[in-house]
Structures are given as structure tokens and as C-alpha cells.
Amino acid sequence: MKGLDIHDRPKKLRGSSHSRNPQSSVFIPIRFLNTTSVDPSMASDYSGTPVTLDTINPKVLNCEYAVRGEIVTLAQNLQQELKENPGSRTFDEILYCNIGNPQSLGQQPITFFREVLALCDHPAILDRAETQGLFSADSIERAFQILDQIPGRATGAYSHSQGIKGLRDTIASGIEARDGYPADSNDIFLTDGASPAVHMMMQLLIRSEKDGILCPIPQYPLYSASITLHGGTLVPYYLDEATGWGLEISELKNQLEAAKSKGISVRALAVINPGNPTGQVLSESNQREIVEFCKKEKLVLLADEVYQENIYVPDKQFHSFKKVSRTMGYGEKDISIVSFQSVSKGYYGECGKRGGYMEITGFSPEVREQIYKMASVNLCSNISGQILASLVMSPPKVGDESYESYFAEKDAILSSLARRAKTLEAALNSLEGVTCNRAEGAMYLFPRIELPKKAIEAAKAANTAPDGFYASRLLDATGIVVVPGSGFRQVPGTWHFRCTILPQEDRIPAIVTRLTEFHKGFMDEFRD
């Protein structure tokens, strides 16, 4: 990827195959998963094999994904240390606050969803008498309905490359109920989570490094990674931290013109709403401005809407970009919009089931045929994920046997997430030199940290970004895993970290205590 602002790319760790943490007496091995430069001391004895770093695709070398980067590798090593040497640290567990993976941190799945999945995966039990007492009547009925839509009634079989038609019909009905505007199942492509759908669109739109995609900064690293892998150019537009991570149309215009002046053909605008890592929720008026901008500039609007259920403040609500465009009077032939949804987020958190979809509107039949061809290359997405995507968009309704328990589970999860967000936000804002915007939605906080000059100098000596240095020290002292803001890109000279709100509510006080004590000690150690 040839970005336009290379000066604010995250620095890459370099060094020997073992790194000594400043607060630890042991060496911690590091796997360099996202660096284009490897120290000679790391050389292996595979020189006789045909594949080396010099002969693989350079786009792979240039690709970075901080969410599962070096901090996580350090955390996994610490976890192994705790297992082999209990009591070797002042903490007894690693708290993974680095990734939106709810069930790994104790969130329970929605009962109705899992009952339907179980019945679909093992339909033989539908005919057993005891099933009536173990499963709700509506989950049994839904399983029968879904199985009737699957060729061979087998979840282990391939499906249509866009996904099972009946499930796409259900999803289209759910979108129509949400937005109040028609949806067509032929516009739905079921995918293994939202990520493959993003890759598919990048592969469709990017022809060379002269093609650019407007992406928010800070951004979810999926976008920078996929643009790099497909050989395009990331065109950054900066969200305004001072106004709650606002998206200014003037900034979009400036970056678009800057890209054009460098010979970049900007193909699309990516918008994440609610925001990741920043947690803001766009106002409907702002969304209208964005739609107008894309229409005027003939840009595809890539709408990442996977956190549409995760809104925690009463003064904001989710509106899909498709709905907003339709309320403005724009139809199928006026604007191209791709909406991404996933079963991994929301209140369901079914990350490992790998379900999701994209809804594409505003594409000609000829282009849609090419999109279908790309989907066909992958045969189909997994059937369990397809079923879950349909359930997410068509959960139990009032009058169904499971409705009350479903609603109670959903409300408990979302209410708890809102409380956790508020508690962590207040704790972060109480720390010296830390400011954190309110978490309006999504699953993360993205606080800004003013680091002392001595800490920045120590990070430079360690050949790492200052916020990466802070995150490493935090991990080593507390077992808390966060992602350095440099992994998401940020305004040059500012430092942040992303922390999820996902640890269970009874663990939040411990996280606050550990973080507060560490931060005080860190600031005292490096005070100017």
C-alpha cells in the first residue's frame, strides 16, 4: 500500500528474537508477524527451501493487523508463563481487552439461537419425544422451517454461493422491517463474517496502487490490511477527536482533492458506524451529508454497520445508510451502497460461528455478475453462520414462546455493556494525562494519553511507538491486553490505546484498580 500519510504509520518493532521487558527478569520471545524487516539474528535454517521473505508477495509483508499483533503475542507468552509457574506474577490471569470477542470473556450465547442451531445440525432429534421438553416450541418450528430451505436438509452440504435462498429472504425481510424500505434477497451475499465481504469489495474496486479508498483515521485495521493486500492506496480522512470523533465533510473534500492531485483515483468511502475503535454514532444529518458527498463524487459507500445493535446513549440511534439514502429520495440507480453486517458483534457475539452478509445496492447486472463470480470461487459461506445471520435479523417476536427469555437475555447484555462503558470511561478520564470521549456505541473506548517526554524517549530507545511501549508495560505489570493506537493510525504526535468494554461486569473493578495503579506508577517513573 502506498498511503498518502506515511509519516504516521505505526512503527515496527525490530530487534532480536527475544525482547527483554523493562519490568521483567525473563526474556519474552516475540514473533514478528507484521514487519517487513527481520534482524539477521532471527535467520532460520530454511535457506534451502523455495519460499523466503524475499520471494513471497511483498503485499503480504507490508500488511499489518495490530489487533492480533505483537502485544497479543506477548500476552500469550505471559499466559503460558502463568500456567507453568503459578504465582510468578502479581496477577493470575490475562485480561484480553484487545479484541471484540465477547464469548471468550464470558458472555453467554442467546438461548434461542443456539437451540435452533443445535436442532438444524442434528435434525434426527426433532422426531424424539423428549425434544419437546428440552427445546422451546418456536425453536423447533424455526428449525423445521430452515431445514426445509436447505437442499438435502443437511447443514454439512454446500449451498448457493450467495447463501441459502430462504435464509436470504428472511434477512431481506428483517432489513425491510428495520428500515421501512424494500429489500431484495438477490442483493444479499452471505459471508463468513463481515471481513470476507470487505475483502471481496476491495478486490472488486482496486485495480492498481492508483486506486484509493477513503478510510477513517483512526480505522479498524481490516481496511488498511485489505487495501494493502489488494494493491490499492489508503486515502485517510481524520475524525475530529475534539468533537467526539466527528466526521467533517470538509475533511473528506480536502483528502479527496489531495489524492486526486497525486494521481489517485478514489473509488469508495468507508464509514464505520457505530465507530471502531472510536465508539461514536453518526447523526442522521451527518449521514445525509455523507450520502450526498458520495453521490456527487460518484463514490461507492462502504457502510460498516456491524455494531448497529450496540448503542448506549439515549440521544443517538442507528440508521442504515441505505435507509438514509432512500429517505433522501435516492433509489437503486442513484448511489452505490454496500452494507456489512456480522453475527460477531451486537448482543449475540457469535464470533467463532463466522456469519455475516453484505447487502449491495446500486450495481449494474453486469457488475453484480462479477461479484457473484467472486463469491462462487469460495463456493459458499458456512451454513451455521448463514443460519445465525437469518436468526439475528429475525429473532423471536411478541407471542412466541421464547420471546420473553430472548428479550431478557438481549436486554441484560446490552444494559451491562452500557454500564461497563460508562464505568471504564469514567475511570480512564480520572487518570493523569488521559482523556476519553464517551462511548456512544460499539464495544470499545479509545482514550488519548499524554505521555511524558521521558517515556517517549524510552520508547524510541526500545525502537517502538510510545503507545506500544505503554501497552507493553501495562501488560507486563497487570496482565491487561490493549491495542496501541498506532495500530489504528492516528493524528501524528498523539497517542492512544483501544480497550474493549467486554470483560464481564464483575471483572471491571479489578481492571480499573490494576489500570489505575499501573498508570500512576508509570507516570511517576517517567515524570519530566
Short mmCIF file of C-alpha atoms in Angstrom, two decimals, residues 183-422:
data_model
loop_
_atom_site.label_atom_id
_atom_site.label_comp_id
_atom_site.label_asym_id
_atom_site.label_seq_id
_atom_site.Cartn_x
_atom_site.Cartn_y
_atom_site.Cartn_z
CA ALA A 183 -35.04 -5.14 0.43
CA ASP A 184 -34.31 -7.83 -2.15
CA SER A 185 -32.80 -11.20 -1.24
CA ASN A 186 -30.88 -11.09 -4.53
CA ASP A 187 -28.93 -8.15 -3.06
CA ILE A 188 -27.76 -10.29 -0.13
CA PHE A 189 -24.44 -12.15 -0.15
CA LEU A 190 -23.92 -14.32 2.94
CA THR A 191 -20.28 -14.44 4.05
CA ASP A 192 -18.08 -15.90 6.80
CA GLY A 193 -18.37 -12.78 8.94
CA ALA A 194 -18.09 -9.26 7.54
CA SER A 195 -14.34 -9.46 6.82
CA PRO A 196 -14.55 -11.63 3.65
CA ALA A 197 -17.20 -9.25 2.30
CA VAL A 198 -14.85 -6.29 2.81
CA HIS A 199 -12.06 -8.19 1.04
CA MET A 200 -14.43 -9.03 -1.81
CA MET A 201 -15.31 -5.38 -2.36
CA MET A 202 -11.66 -4.30 -2.21
CA GLN A 203 -10.81 -6.97 -4.77
CA LEU A 204 -13.61 -5.69 -6.98
CA LEU A 205 -12.74 -1.99 -6.74
CA ILE A 206 -8.92 -1.90 -6.62
CA ARG A 207 -7.18 -2.24 -9.97
CA SER A 208 -3.76 -0.87 -9.00
CA GLU A 209 -1.99 1.36 -6.49
CA LYS A 210 -3.54 4.29 -8.37
CA ASP A 211 -6.93 3.33 -6.93
CA GLY A 212 -7.70 4.72 -3.48
CA ILE A 213 -10.21 4.04 -0.72
CA LEU A 214 -11.14 6.83 1.71
CA CYS A 215 -10.86 5.39 5.23
CA PRO A 216 -11.42 6.96 8.64
CA ILE A 217 -8.43 7.57 10.88
CA PRO A 218 -8.41 6.03 13.44
CA GLN A 219 -9.53 2.97 11.47
CA TYR A 220 -10.19 -0.70 12.02
CA PRO A 221 -7.03 -2.41 10.64
CA LEU A 222 -9.09 -4.72 8.42
CA TYR A 223 -9.39 -1.81 6.00
CA SER A 224 -5.72 -0.86 5.78
CA ALA A 225 -4.75 -4.56 5.61
CA SER A 226 -7.21 -5.41 2.85
CA ILE A 227 -6.30 -2.33 0.81
CA THR A 228 -2.63 -3.31 1.10
CA LEU A 229 -3.23 -6.94 0.17
CA HIS A 230 -5.19 -5.94 -2.91
CA GLY A 231 -2.60 -3.39 -4.01
CA GLY A 232 -4.50 -0.14 -3.51
CA THR A 233 -3.87 3.12 -1.67
CA LEU A 234 -5.45 4.10 1.62
CA VAL A 235 -6.63 7.71 1.47
CA PRO A 236 -7.01 8.84 5.09
CA TYR A 237 -9.63 11.18 6.44
CA TYR A 238 -9.22 12.18 10.07
CA LEU A 239 -12.05 12.03 12.57
CA ASP A 240 -12.17 15.04 14.90
CA GLU A 241 -11.45 13.86 18.45
CA ALA A 242 -12.33 17.28 19.88
CA THR A 243 -15.92 16.94 18.66
CA GLY A 244 -16.44 13.35 19.78
CA TRP A 245 -14.73 11.82 16.73
CA GLY A 246 -16.83 13.84 14.33
CA LEU A 247 -16.78 13.21 10.58
CA GLU A 248 -16.44 16.52 8.76
CA ILE A 249 -17.39 16.75 5.08
CA SER A 250 -14.74 19.46 4.62
CA GLU A 251 -12.10 16.91 5.66
CA LEU A 252 -13.43 14.40 3.11
CA LYS A 253 -13.27 17.04 0.38
CA ASN A 254 -9.71 18.07 1.30
CA GLN A 255 -8.43 14.49 1.33
CA LEU A 256 -10.21 13.67 -1.91
CA GLU A 257 -8.61 16.64 -3.66
CA ALA A 258 -5.19 15.81 -2.19
CA ALA A 259 -5.49 12.27 -3.53
CA LYS A 260 -6.54 13.46 -6.98
CA SER A 261 -3.54 15.82 -7.09
CA LYS A 262 -1.30 12.79 -6.61
CA GLY A 263 -2.96 10.89 -9.45
CA ILE A 264 -5.06 8.67 -7.19
CA SER A 265 -8.49 7.64 -8.43
CA VAL A 266 -10.65 7.39 -5.30
CA ARG A 267 -13.19 4.59 -5.74
CA ALA A 268 -15.02 4.38 -2.42
CA LEU A 269 -15.62 5.86 1.01
CA ALA A 270 -15.53 3.52 4.02
CA VAL A 271 -17.59 4.60 7.03
CA ILE A 272 -17.79 2.63 10.29
CA ASN A 273 -21.00 3.39 12.19
CA PRO A 274 -21.04 2.92 15.14
CA GLY A 275 -17.31 3.58 15.12
CA ASN A 276 -14.42 1.19 15.67
CA PRO A 277 -12.16 1.95 17.51
CA THR A 278 -13.74 5.28 18.41
CA GLY A 279 -17.27 4.33 19.53
CA GLN A 280 -19.12 7.31 18.09
CA VAL A 281 -22.59 7.09 16.48
CA LEU A 282 -23.25 9.30 13.48
CA SER A 283 -26.23 11.64 13.49
CA GLU A 284 -28.77 11.21 10.72
CA SER A 285 -27.99 14.70 9.43
CA ASN A 286 -24.30 13.82 9.16
CA GLN A 287 -25.21 10.63 7.31
CA ARG A 288 -27.22 12.66 4.83
CA GLU A 289 -24.17 14.81 4.15
CA ILE A 290 -22.08 11.68 3.60
CA VAL A 291 -24.63 10.21 1.18
CA GLU A 292 -24.73 13.49 -0.74
CA PHE A 293 -20.93 13.59 -0.89
CA CYS A 294 -20.71 10.04 -2.26
CA LYS A 295 -23.41 10.70 -4.84
CA LYS A 296 -21.78 13.91 -6.03
CA GLU A 297 -18.29 12.38 -6.21
CA LYS A 298 -19.51 9.04 -7.63
CA LEU A 299 -18.01 7.01 -4.79
CA VAL A 300 -19.19 3.62 -3.57
CA LEU A 301 -20.32 3.97 0.04
CA LEU A 302 -18.89 1.06 2.06
CA ALA A 303 -21.02 1.08 5.21
CA ASP A 304 -19.59 -1.00 8.06
CA GLU A 305 -22.71 -1.42 10.21
CA VAL A 306 -21.76 -4.45 12.29
CA TYR A 307 -22.33 -2.62 15.61
CA GLN A 308 -25.85 -1.50 14.77
CA GLU A 309 -27.27 -3.10 17.94
CA ASN A 310 -24.57 -1.62 20.18
CA ILE A 311 -25.82 1.86 21.08
CA TYR A 312 -25.62 3.01 24.69
CA VAL A 313 -26.79 6.63 24.81
CA PRO A 314 -30.42 7.83 24.65
CA ASP A 315 -29.73 10.71 22.27
CA LYS A 316 -28.38 8.54 19.44
CA GLN A 317 -29.87 5.74 17.36
CA PHE A 318 -28.79 3.63 14.41
CA HIS A 319 -29.88 4.44 10.87
CA SER A 320 -28.59 2.37 8.00
CA PHE A 321 -27.06 4.33 5.13
CA LYS A 322 -29.41 2.62 2.73
CA LYS A 323 -32.39 3.87 4.74
CA VAL A 324 -30.95 7.39 4.87
CA SER A 325 -30.38 7.42 1.11
CA ARG A 326 -33.95 6.25 0.49
CA THR A 327 -35.39 8.96 2.75
CA MET A 328 -33.48 11.46 0.61
CA GLY A 329 -35.27 10.16 -2.47
CA TYR A 330 -32.30 8.29 -3.95
CA GLY A 331 -33.02 4.92 -5.50
CA GLU A 332 -31.18 1.93 -6.89
CA LYS A 333 -29.62 3.79 -9.82
CA ASP A 334 -28.63 6.93 -7.90
CA ILE A 335 -25.99 5.69 -5.47
CA SER A 336 -23.96 2.51 -4.85
CA ILE A 337 -24.03 1.30 -1.24
CA VAL A 338 -22.63 -1.84 0.36
CA SER A 339 -23.79 -2.55 3.91
CA PHE A 340 -21.80 -5.02 6.04
CA GLN A 341 -23.36 -6.94 8.94
CA SER A 342 -21.94 -9.68 11.19
CA VAL A 343 -23.13 -12.13 13.83
CA SER A 344 -19.89 -11.47 15.75
CA LYS A 345 -20.99 -8.21 17.38
CA GLY A 346 -24.28 -6.81 18.67
CA TYR A 347 -25.67 -8.63 21.70
CA TYR A 348 -25.07 -12.04 20.10
CA GLY A 349 -21.25 -12.08 19.93
CA GLU A 350 -21.04 -15.27 17.88
CA CYS A 351 -17.53 -14.55 16.57
CA GLY A 352 -16.48 -18.17 16.13
CA LYS A 353 -19.54 -19.07 14.07
CA ARG A 354 -18.31 -16.77 11.28
CA GLY A 355 -21.60 -15.48 9.96
CA GLY A 356 -22.42 -12.24 8.20
CA TYR A 357 -23.59 -10.68 4.99
CA MET A 358 -23.30 -7.74 2.68
CA GLU A 359 -26.26 -6.05 1.03
CA ILE A 360 -25.28 -4.48 -2.29
CA THR A 361 -27.45 -1.86 -3.98
CA GLY A 362 -26.77 0.43 -6.91
CA PHE A 363 -24.70 -2.01 -9.00
CA SER A 364 -25.50 -2.93 -12.61
CA PRO A 365 -26.44 -6.51 -13.54
CA GLU A 366 -23.10 -6.86 -15.29
CA VAL A 367 -21.12 -5.87 -12.19
CA ARG A 368 -23.32 -7.99 -9.93
CA GLU A 369 -22.49 -10.96 -12.13
CA GLN A 370 -18.80 -10.37 -11.41
CA ILE A 371 -19.46 -10.12 -7.67
CA TYR A 372 -21.32 -13.42 -7.85
CA LYS A 373 -18.35 -14.93 -9.68
CA MET A 374 -16.04 -13.91 -6.84
CA ALA A 375 -18.44 -15.43 -4.31
CA SER A 376 -18.55 -18.62 -6.37
CA VAL A 377 -14.78 -19.02 -6.19
CA ASN A 378 -15.22 -19.56 -2.43
CA LEU A 379 -18.15 -21.95 -3.09
CA CYS A 380 -20.25 -20.69 -0.15
CA SER A 381 -20.06 -19.43 3.40
CA ASN A 382 -20.54 -21.89 6.27
CA ILE A 383 -24.13 -22.95 6.87
CA SER A 384 -24.19 -22.40 10.65
CA GLY A 385 -23.12 -18.80 10.08
CA GLN A 386 -25.81 -18.41 7.44
CA ILE A 387 -28.47 -19.70 9.84
CA LEU A 388 -27.27 -17.36 12.58
CA ALA A 389 -27.37 -14.37 10.24
CA SER A 390 -31.01 -15.15 9.48
CA LEU A 391 -31.82 -15.54 13.18
CA VAL A 392 -30.14 -12.23 14.07
CA MET A 393 -32.32 -10.45 11.50
CA SER A 394 -35.44 -12.38 12.52
CA PRO A 395 -35.38 -13.10 16.29
CA PRO A 396 -38.41 -14.24 18.33
CA LYS A 397 -41.39 -11.90 18.22
CA VAL A 398 -44.03 -10.97 20.80
CA GLY A 399 -46.25 -14.00 21.34
CA ASP A 400 -43.53 -16.57 20.57
CA GLU A 401 -42.69 -18.94 23.42
CA SER A 402 -39.05 -17.81 23.50
CA TYR A 403 -39.74 -14.08 23.26
CA GLU A 404 -39.60 -13.19 26.95
CA SER A 405 -36.42 -15.16 27.66
CA TYR A 406 -34.83 -13.87 24.43
CA PHE A 407 -35.64 -10.26 25.24
CA ALA A 408 -34.40 -10.66 28.82
CA GLU A 409 -31.08 -12.08 27.62
CA LYS A 410 -30.65 -9.36 24.98
CA ASP A 411 -31.54 -6.55 27.38
CA ALA A 412 -29.25 -7.89 30.12
CA ILE A 413 -26.27 -7.99 27.75
CA LEU A 414 -26.80 -4.55 26.22
CA SER A 415 -27.60 -2.90 29.57
CA SER A 416 -24.49 -4.39 31.12
CA LEU A 417 -22.33 -3.25 28.19
CA ALA A 418 -23.66 0.29 28.66
CA ARG A 419 -22.78 0.24 32.37
CA ARG A 420 -19.33 -1.19 31.67
CA ALA A 421 -18.67 1.50 29.07
CA LYS A 422 -19.65 4.25 31.49
#
